[in-house]
mmCIF file of C-alpha atoms in Angstrom:
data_model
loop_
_atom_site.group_PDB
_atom_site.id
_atom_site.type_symbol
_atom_site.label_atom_id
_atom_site.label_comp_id
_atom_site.label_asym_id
_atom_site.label_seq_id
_atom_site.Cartn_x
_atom_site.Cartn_y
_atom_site.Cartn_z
ATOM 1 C CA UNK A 1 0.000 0.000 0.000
ATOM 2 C CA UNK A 2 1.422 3.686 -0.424
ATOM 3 C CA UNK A 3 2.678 5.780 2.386
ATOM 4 C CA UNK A 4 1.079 8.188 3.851
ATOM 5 C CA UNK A 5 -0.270 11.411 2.343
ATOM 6 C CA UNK A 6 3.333 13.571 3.230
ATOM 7 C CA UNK A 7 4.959 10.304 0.814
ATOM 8 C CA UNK A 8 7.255 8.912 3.688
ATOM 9 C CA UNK A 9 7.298 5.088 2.670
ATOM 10 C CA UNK A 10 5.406 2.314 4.688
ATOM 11 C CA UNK A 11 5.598 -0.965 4.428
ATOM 12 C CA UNK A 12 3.059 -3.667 4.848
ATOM 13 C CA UNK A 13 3.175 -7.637 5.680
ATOM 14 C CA UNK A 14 6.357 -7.561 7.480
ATOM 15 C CA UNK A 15 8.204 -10.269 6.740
ATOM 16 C CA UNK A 16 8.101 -13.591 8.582
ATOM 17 C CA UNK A 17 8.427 -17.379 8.733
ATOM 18 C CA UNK A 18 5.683 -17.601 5.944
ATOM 19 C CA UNK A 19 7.544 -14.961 3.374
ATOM 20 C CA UNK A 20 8.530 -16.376 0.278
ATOM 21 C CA UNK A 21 11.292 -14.074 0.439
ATOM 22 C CA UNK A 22 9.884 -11.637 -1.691
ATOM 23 C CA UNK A 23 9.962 -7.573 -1.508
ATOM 24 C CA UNK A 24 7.867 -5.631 -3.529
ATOM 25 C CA UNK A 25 9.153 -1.209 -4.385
ATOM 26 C CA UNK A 26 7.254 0.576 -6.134
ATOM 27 C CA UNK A 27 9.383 3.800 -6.201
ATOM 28 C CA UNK A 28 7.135 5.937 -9.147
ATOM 29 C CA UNK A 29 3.517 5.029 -7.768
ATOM 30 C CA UNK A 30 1.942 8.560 -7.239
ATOM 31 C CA UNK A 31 2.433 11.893 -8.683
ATOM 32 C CA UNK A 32 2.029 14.178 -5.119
ATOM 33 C CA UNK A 33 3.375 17.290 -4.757
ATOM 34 C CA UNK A 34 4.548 18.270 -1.073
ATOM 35 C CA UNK A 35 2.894 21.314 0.178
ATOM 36 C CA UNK A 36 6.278 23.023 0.306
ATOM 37 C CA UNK A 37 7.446 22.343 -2.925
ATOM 38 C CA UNK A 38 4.469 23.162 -4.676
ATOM 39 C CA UNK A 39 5.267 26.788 -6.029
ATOM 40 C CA UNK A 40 8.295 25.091 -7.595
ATOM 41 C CA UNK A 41 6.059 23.431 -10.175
ATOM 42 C CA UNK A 42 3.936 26.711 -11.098
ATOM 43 C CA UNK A 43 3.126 26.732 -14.779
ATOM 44 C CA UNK A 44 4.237 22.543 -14.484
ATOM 45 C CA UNK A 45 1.162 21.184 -13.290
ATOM 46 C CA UNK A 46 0.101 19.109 -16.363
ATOM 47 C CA UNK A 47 3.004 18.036 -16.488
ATOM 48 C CA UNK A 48 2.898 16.174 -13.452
ATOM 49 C CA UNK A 49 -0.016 14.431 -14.338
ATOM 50 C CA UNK A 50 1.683 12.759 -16.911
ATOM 51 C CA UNK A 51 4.081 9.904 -17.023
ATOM 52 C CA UNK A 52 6.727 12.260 -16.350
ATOM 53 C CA UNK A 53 5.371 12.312 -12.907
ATOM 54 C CA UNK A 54 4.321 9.166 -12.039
ATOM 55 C CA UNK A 55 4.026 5.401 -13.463
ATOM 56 C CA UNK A 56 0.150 4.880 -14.076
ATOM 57 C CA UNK A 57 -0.828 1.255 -12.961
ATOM 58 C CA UNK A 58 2.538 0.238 -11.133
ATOM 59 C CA UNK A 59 1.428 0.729 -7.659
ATOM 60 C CA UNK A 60 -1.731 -1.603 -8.641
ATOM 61 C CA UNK A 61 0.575 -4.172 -10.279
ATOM 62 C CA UNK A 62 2.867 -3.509 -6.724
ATOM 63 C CA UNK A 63 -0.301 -4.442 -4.758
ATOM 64 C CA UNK A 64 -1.314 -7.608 -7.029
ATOM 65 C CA UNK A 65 1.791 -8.686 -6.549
ATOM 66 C CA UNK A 66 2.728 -7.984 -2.907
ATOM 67 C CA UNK A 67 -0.871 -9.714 -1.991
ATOM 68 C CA UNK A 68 -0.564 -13.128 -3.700
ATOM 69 C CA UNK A 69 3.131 -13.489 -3.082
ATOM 70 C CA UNK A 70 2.358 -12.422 0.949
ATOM 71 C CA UNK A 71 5.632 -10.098 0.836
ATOM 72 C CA UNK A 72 6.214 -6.502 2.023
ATOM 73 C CA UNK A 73 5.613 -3.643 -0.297
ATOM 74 C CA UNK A 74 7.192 0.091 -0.276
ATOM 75 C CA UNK A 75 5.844 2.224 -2.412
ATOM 76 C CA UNK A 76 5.607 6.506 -2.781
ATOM 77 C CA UNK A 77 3.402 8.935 -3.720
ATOM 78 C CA UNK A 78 5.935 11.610 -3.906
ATOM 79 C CA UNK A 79 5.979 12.849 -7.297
ATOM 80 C CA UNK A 80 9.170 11.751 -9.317
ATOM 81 C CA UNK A 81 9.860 15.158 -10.262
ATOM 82 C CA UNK A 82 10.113 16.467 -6.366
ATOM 83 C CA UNK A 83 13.072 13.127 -6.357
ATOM 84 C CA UNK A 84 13.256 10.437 -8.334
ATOM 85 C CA UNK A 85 13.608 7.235 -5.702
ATOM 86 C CA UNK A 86 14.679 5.051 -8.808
ATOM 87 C CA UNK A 87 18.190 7.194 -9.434
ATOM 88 C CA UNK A 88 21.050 7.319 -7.369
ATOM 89 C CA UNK A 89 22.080 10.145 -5.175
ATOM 90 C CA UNK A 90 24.227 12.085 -7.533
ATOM 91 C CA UNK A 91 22.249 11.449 -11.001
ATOM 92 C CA UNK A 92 22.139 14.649 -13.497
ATOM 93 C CA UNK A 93 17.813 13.965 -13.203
ATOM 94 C CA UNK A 94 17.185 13.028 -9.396
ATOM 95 C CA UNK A 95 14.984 16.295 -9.503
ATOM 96 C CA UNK A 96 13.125 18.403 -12.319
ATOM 97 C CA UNK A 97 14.495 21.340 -13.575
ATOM 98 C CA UNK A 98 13.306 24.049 -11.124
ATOM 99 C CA UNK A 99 14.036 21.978 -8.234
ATOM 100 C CA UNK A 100 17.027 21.298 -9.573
ATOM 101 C CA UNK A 101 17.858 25.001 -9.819
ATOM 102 C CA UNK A 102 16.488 25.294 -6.270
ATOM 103 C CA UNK A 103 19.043 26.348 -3.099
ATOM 104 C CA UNK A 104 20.900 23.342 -1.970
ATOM 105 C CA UNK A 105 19.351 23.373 1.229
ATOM 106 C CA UNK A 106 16.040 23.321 -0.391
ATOM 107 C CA UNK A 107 17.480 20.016 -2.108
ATOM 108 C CA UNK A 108 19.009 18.503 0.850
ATOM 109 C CA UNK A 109 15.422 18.941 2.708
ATOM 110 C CA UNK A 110 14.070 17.006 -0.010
ATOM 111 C CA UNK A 111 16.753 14.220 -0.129
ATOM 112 C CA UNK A 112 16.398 13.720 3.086
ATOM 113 C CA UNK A 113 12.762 13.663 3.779
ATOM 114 C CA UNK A 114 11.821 11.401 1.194
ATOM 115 C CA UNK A 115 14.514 9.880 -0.467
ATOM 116 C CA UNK A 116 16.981 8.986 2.291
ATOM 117 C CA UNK A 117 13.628 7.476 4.478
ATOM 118 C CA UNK A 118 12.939 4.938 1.710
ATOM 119 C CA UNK A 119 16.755 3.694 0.123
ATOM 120 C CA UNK A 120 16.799 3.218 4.668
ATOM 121 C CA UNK A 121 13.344 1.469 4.556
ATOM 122 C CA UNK A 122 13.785 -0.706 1.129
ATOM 123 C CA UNK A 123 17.295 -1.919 2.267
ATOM 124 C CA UNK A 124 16.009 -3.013 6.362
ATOM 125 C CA UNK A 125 13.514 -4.718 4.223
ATOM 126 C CA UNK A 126 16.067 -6.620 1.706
ATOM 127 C CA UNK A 127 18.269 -7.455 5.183
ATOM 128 C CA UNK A 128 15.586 -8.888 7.030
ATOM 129 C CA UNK A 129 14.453 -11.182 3.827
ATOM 130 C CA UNK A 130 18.456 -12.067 3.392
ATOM 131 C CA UNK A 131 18.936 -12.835 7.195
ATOM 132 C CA UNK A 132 15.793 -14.715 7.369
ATOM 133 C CA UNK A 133 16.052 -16.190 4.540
ATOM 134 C CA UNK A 134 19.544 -16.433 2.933
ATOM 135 C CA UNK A 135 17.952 -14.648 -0.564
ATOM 136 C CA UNK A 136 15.857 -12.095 -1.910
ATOM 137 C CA UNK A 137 13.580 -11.096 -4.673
ATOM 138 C CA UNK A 138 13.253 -7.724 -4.834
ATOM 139 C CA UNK A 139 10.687 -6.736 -7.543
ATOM 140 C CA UNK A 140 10.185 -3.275 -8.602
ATOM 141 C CA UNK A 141 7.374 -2.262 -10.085
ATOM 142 C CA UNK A 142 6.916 0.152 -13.010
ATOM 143 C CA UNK A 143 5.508 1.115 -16.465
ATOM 144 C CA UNK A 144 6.173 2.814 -19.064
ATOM 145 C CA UNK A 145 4.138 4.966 -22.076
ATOM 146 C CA UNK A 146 3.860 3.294 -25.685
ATOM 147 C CA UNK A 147 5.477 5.791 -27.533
ATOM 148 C CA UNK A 148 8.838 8.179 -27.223
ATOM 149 C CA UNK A 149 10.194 10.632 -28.787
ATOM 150 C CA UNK A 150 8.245 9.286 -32.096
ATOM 151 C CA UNK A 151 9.743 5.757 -31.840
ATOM 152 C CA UNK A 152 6.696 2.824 -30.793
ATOM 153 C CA UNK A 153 7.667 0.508 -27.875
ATOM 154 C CA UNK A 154 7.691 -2.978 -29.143
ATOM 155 C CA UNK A 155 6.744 -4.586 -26.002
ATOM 156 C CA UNK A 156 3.501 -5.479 -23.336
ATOM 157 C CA UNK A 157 5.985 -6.703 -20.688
ATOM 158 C CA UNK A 158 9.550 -5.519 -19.777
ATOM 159 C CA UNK A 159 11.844 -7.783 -17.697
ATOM 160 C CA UNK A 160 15.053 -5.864 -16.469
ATOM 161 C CA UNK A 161 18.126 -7.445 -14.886
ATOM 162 C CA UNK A 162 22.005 -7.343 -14.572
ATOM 163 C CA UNK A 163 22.727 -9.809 -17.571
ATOM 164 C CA UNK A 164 26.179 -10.713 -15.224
ATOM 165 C CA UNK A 165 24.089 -12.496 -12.571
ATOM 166 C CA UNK A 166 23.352 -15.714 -13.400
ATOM 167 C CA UNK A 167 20.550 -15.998 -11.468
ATOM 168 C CA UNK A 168 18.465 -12.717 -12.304
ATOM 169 C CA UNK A 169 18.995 -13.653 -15.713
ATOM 170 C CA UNK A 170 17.556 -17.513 -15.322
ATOM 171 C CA UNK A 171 14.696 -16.365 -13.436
ATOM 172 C CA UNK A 172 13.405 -13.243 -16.337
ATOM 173 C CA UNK A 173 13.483 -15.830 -18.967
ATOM 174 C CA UNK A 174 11.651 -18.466 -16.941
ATOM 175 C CA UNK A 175 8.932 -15.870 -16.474
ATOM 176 C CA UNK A 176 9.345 -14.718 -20.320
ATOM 177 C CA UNK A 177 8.660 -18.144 -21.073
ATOM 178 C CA UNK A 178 5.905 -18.870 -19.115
ATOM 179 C CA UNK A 179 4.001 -15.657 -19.529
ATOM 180 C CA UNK A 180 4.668 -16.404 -23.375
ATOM 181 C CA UNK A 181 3.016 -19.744 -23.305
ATOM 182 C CA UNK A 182 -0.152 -18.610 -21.145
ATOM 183 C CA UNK A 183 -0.755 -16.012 -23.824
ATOM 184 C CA UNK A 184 1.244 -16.443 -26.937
ATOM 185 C CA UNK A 185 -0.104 -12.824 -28.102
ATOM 186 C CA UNK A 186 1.495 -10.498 -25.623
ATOM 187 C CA UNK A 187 5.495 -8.683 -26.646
ATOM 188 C CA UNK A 188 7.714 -10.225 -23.284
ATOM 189 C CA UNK A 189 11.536 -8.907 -23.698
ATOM 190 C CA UNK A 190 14.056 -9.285 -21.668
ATOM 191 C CA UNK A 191 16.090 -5.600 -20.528
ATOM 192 C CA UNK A 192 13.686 -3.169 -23.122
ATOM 193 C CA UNK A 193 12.529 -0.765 -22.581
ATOM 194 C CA UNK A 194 15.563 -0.016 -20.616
ATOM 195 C CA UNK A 195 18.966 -1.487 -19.556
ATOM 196 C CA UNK A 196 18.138 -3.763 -16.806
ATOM 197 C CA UNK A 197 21.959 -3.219 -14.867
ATOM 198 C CA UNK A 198 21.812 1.256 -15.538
ATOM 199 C CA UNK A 199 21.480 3.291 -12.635
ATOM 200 C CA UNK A 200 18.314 2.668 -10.418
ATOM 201 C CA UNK A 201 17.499 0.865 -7.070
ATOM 202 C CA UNK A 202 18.530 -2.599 -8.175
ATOM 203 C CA UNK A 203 21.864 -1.648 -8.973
ATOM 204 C CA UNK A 204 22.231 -0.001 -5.573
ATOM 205 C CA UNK A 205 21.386 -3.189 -3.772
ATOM 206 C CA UNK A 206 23.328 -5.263 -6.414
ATOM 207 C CA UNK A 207 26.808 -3.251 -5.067
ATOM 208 C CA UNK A 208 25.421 -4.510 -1.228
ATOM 209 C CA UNK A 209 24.678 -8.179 -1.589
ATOM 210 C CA UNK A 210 26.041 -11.260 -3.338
ATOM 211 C CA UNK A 211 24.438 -12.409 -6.392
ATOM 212 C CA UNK A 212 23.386 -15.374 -5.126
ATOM 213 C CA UNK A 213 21.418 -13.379 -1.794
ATOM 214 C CA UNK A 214 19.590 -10.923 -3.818
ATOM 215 C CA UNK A 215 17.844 -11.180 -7.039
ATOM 216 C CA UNK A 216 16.842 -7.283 -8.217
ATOM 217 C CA UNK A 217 14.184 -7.436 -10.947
ATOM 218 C CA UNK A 218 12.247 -4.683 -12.287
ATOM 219 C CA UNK A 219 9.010 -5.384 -14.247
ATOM 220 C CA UNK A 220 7.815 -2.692 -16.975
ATOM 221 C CA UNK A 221 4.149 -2.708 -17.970
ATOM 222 C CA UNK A 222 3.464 -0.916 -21.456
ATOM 223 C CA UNK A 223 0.476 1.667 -20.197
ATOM 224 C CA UNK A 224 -1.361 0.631 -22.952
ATOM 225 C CA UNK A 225 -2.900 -2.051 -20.992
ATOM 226 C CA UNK A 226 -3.598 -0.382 -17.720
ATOM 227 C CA UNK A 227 -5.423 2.583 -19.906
ATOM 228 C CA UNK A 228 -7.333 -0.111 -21.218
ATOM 229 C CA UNK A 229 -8.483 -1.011 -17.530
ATOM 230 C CA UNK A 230 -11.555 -3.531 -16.834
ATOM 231 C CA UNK A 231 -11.244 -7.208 -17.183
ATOM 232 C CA UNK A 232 -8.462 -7.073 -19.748
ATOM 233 C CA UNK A 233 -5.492 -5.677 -16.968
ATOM 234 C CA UNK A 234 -7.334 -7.685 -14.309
ATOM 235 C CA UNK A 235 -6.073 -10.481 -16.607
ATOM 236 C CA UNK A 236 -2.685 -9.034 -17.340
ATOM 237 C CA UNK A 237 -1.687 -9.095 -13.796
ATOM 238 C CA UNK A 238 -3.341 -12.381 -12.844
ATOM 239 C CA UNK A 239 -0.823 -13.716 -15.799
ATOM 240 C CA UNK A 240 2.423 -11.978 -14.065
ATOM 241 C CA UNK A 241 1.349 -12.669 -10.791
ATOM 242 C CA UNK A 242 0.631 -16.087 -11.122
ATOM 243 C CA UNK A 243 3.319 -17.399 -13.871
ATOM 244 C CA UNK A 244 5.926 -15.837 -10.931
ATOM 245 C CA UNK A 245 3.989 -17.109 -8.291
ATOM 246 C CA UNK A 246 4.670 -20.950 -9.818
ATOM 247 C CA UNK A 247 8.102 -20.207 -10.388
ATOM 248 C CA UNK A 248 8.946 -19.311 -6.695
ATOM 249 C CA UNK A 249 7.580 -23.116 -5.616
ATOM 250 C CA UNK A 250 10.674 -24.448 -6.762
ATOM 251 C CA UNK A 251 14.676 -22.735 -6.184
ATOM 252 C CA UNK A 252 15.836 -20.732 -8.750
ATOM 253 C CA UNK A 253 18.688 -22.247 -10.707
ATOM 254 C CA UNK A 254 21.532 -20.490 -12.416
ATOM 255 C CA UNK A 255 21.205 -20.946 -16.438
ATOM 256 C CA UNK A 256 24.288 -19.540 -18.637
ATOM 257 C CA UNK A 257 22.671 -20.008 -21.303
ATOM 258 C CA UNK A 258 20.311 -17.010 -20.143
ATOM 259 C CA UNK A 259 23.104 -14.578 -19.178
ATOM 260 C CA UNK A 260 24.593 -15.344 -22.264
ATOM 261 C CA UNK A 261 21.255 -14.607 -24.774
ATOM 262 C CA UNK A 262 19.382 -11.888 -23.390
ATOM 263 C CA UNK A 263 16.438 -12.111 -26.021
ATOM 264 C CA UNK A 264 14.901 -9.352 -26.625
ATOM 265 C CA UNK A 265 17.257 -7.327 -24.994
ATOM 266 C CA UNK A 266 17.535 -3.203 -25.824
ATOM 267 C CA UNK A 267 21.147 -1.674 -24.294
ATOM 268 C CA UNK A 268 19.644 1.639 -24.505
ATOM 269 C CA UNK A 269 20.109 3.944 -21.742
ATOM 270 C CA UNK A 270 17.095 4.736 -19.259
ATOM 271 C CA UNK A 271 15.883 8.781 -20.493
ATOM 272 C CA UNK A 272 15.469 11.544 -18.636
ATOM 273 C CA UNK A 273 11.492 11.337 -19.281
ATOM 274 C CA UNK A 274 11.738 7.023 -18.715
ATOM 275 C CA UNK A 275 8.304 5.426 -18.627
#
């Protein structure tokens, strides 16, 4: 479920003896402005409606997800223009341009009401899972618009991972597969839209645990299908939820084969306006 209404992440379920070992971030789920901030965005406000702001349908995918798998979910509502949660400390677009230009205090207030709070909160979560249970999945949850810059997205579902870790990599096309074979119509491809290993969250926790204790996946949803609403991305998720749901009965094995062949797979780099 999201935070509360200032944006400071919450987590539900906590983990315990019957967690699959799961966490579920959903780091773009709503497009609030903080009271203080607001004035920053004058003339801006459309734009924060769009997917520059937030990623329509992730936080109900998040919630799909963190409800049949019985894990722990983060999300925000904070706006990604106020900070993007998905971008490391130092990145060129961790705010929008007039917040950006804003006094460095003005930025450190942000960074450290909202953005320090959840990296603290999503990694107690991914050390409780690991020390529990010797390995996480940590599944973040996005989507991402159609078309960019003029160029069609030629995908339904995006699986991103670090192509170097063998086990990320077995796991993505184990789901590719298996989504593929409940419904032979939807586009599944591995590390497209984006690059599954460029800066973001999973790469963060990716520098903190072994490959074999943490497993950092990020599923894209094309917004297509949650603008299309009603039964049809009821059905969507039921498909990724479930087809990951019978994957986790059974340990995830290493493939090479997988690391070496990442079908599908787009090397571009994530944009400034991503999603």
């Amino acid at each position: 479920m999201a935070g509360p209404l200032n944006g400071a992440p919450r987590a539900l379920d906590e983990p315990g003896t019957n967690s699959p070992g799961v966490v579920i971030t959903c780091e773009h789920a709503g497009n609030r402005i903080p009271a203080p901030y607001r004035t920053y965005f004058s003339g801006h406000f459309d734009l924060v409606r769009t997917h520059r702001g937030y990623d329509p349908g992730a936080l109900e995918m998040a919630r799909t997800c963190a409800t049949a798998l019985s894990a722990p979910l983060l999300a925000s509502m904070v706006t990604r223009l106020v900070v993007d949660l998905n971008r490391s400390v130092r990145h060129p677009a961790l705010h929008f341009d007039t917040i950006r230009q804003a006094p460095e205090d003005i930025r450190k207030a942000i960074v450290e009401a909202y953005y320090a709070p959840y990296r603290s909160r999503a990694q107690a979560l991914m050390d409780t899972i690991v020390t529990h249970h010797g390995q996480v999945l940590h599944l973040s949850c996005h989507s991402f618009v159609p078309e960019l810059d003029g160029k069609r997205r030629t995908a339904d579902i995006g699986l991103l991972y670090d192509p170097k870790r063998a086990l990320e990599a077995s796991l993505c096309e184990q789901w590719q597969t298996a989504m593929a074979r409940r419904d032979h119509r939807l586009a599944i491809r591995r590390n497209y839209p984006y690059r599954g290993n460029g800066d973001g969250l999973t790469t963060t926790f990716r520098r903190r645990y072994a490959p074999d204790a943490y497993l950092g996946i990020e599923l894209e949803i094309n917004q297509e299908h949650v603008f299309a609403g009603g039964h049809h991305w009821a059905s969507l998720r039921k498909l990724i939820v479930d087809t990951l749901s019978e994957l986790l009965q059974r340990p995830v094995k290493p493939d090479p084969a997988a690391a070496r062949h990442p079908s599908g797979s787009h090397l571009s780099q994530r944009e400034e306006t991503s999603s």
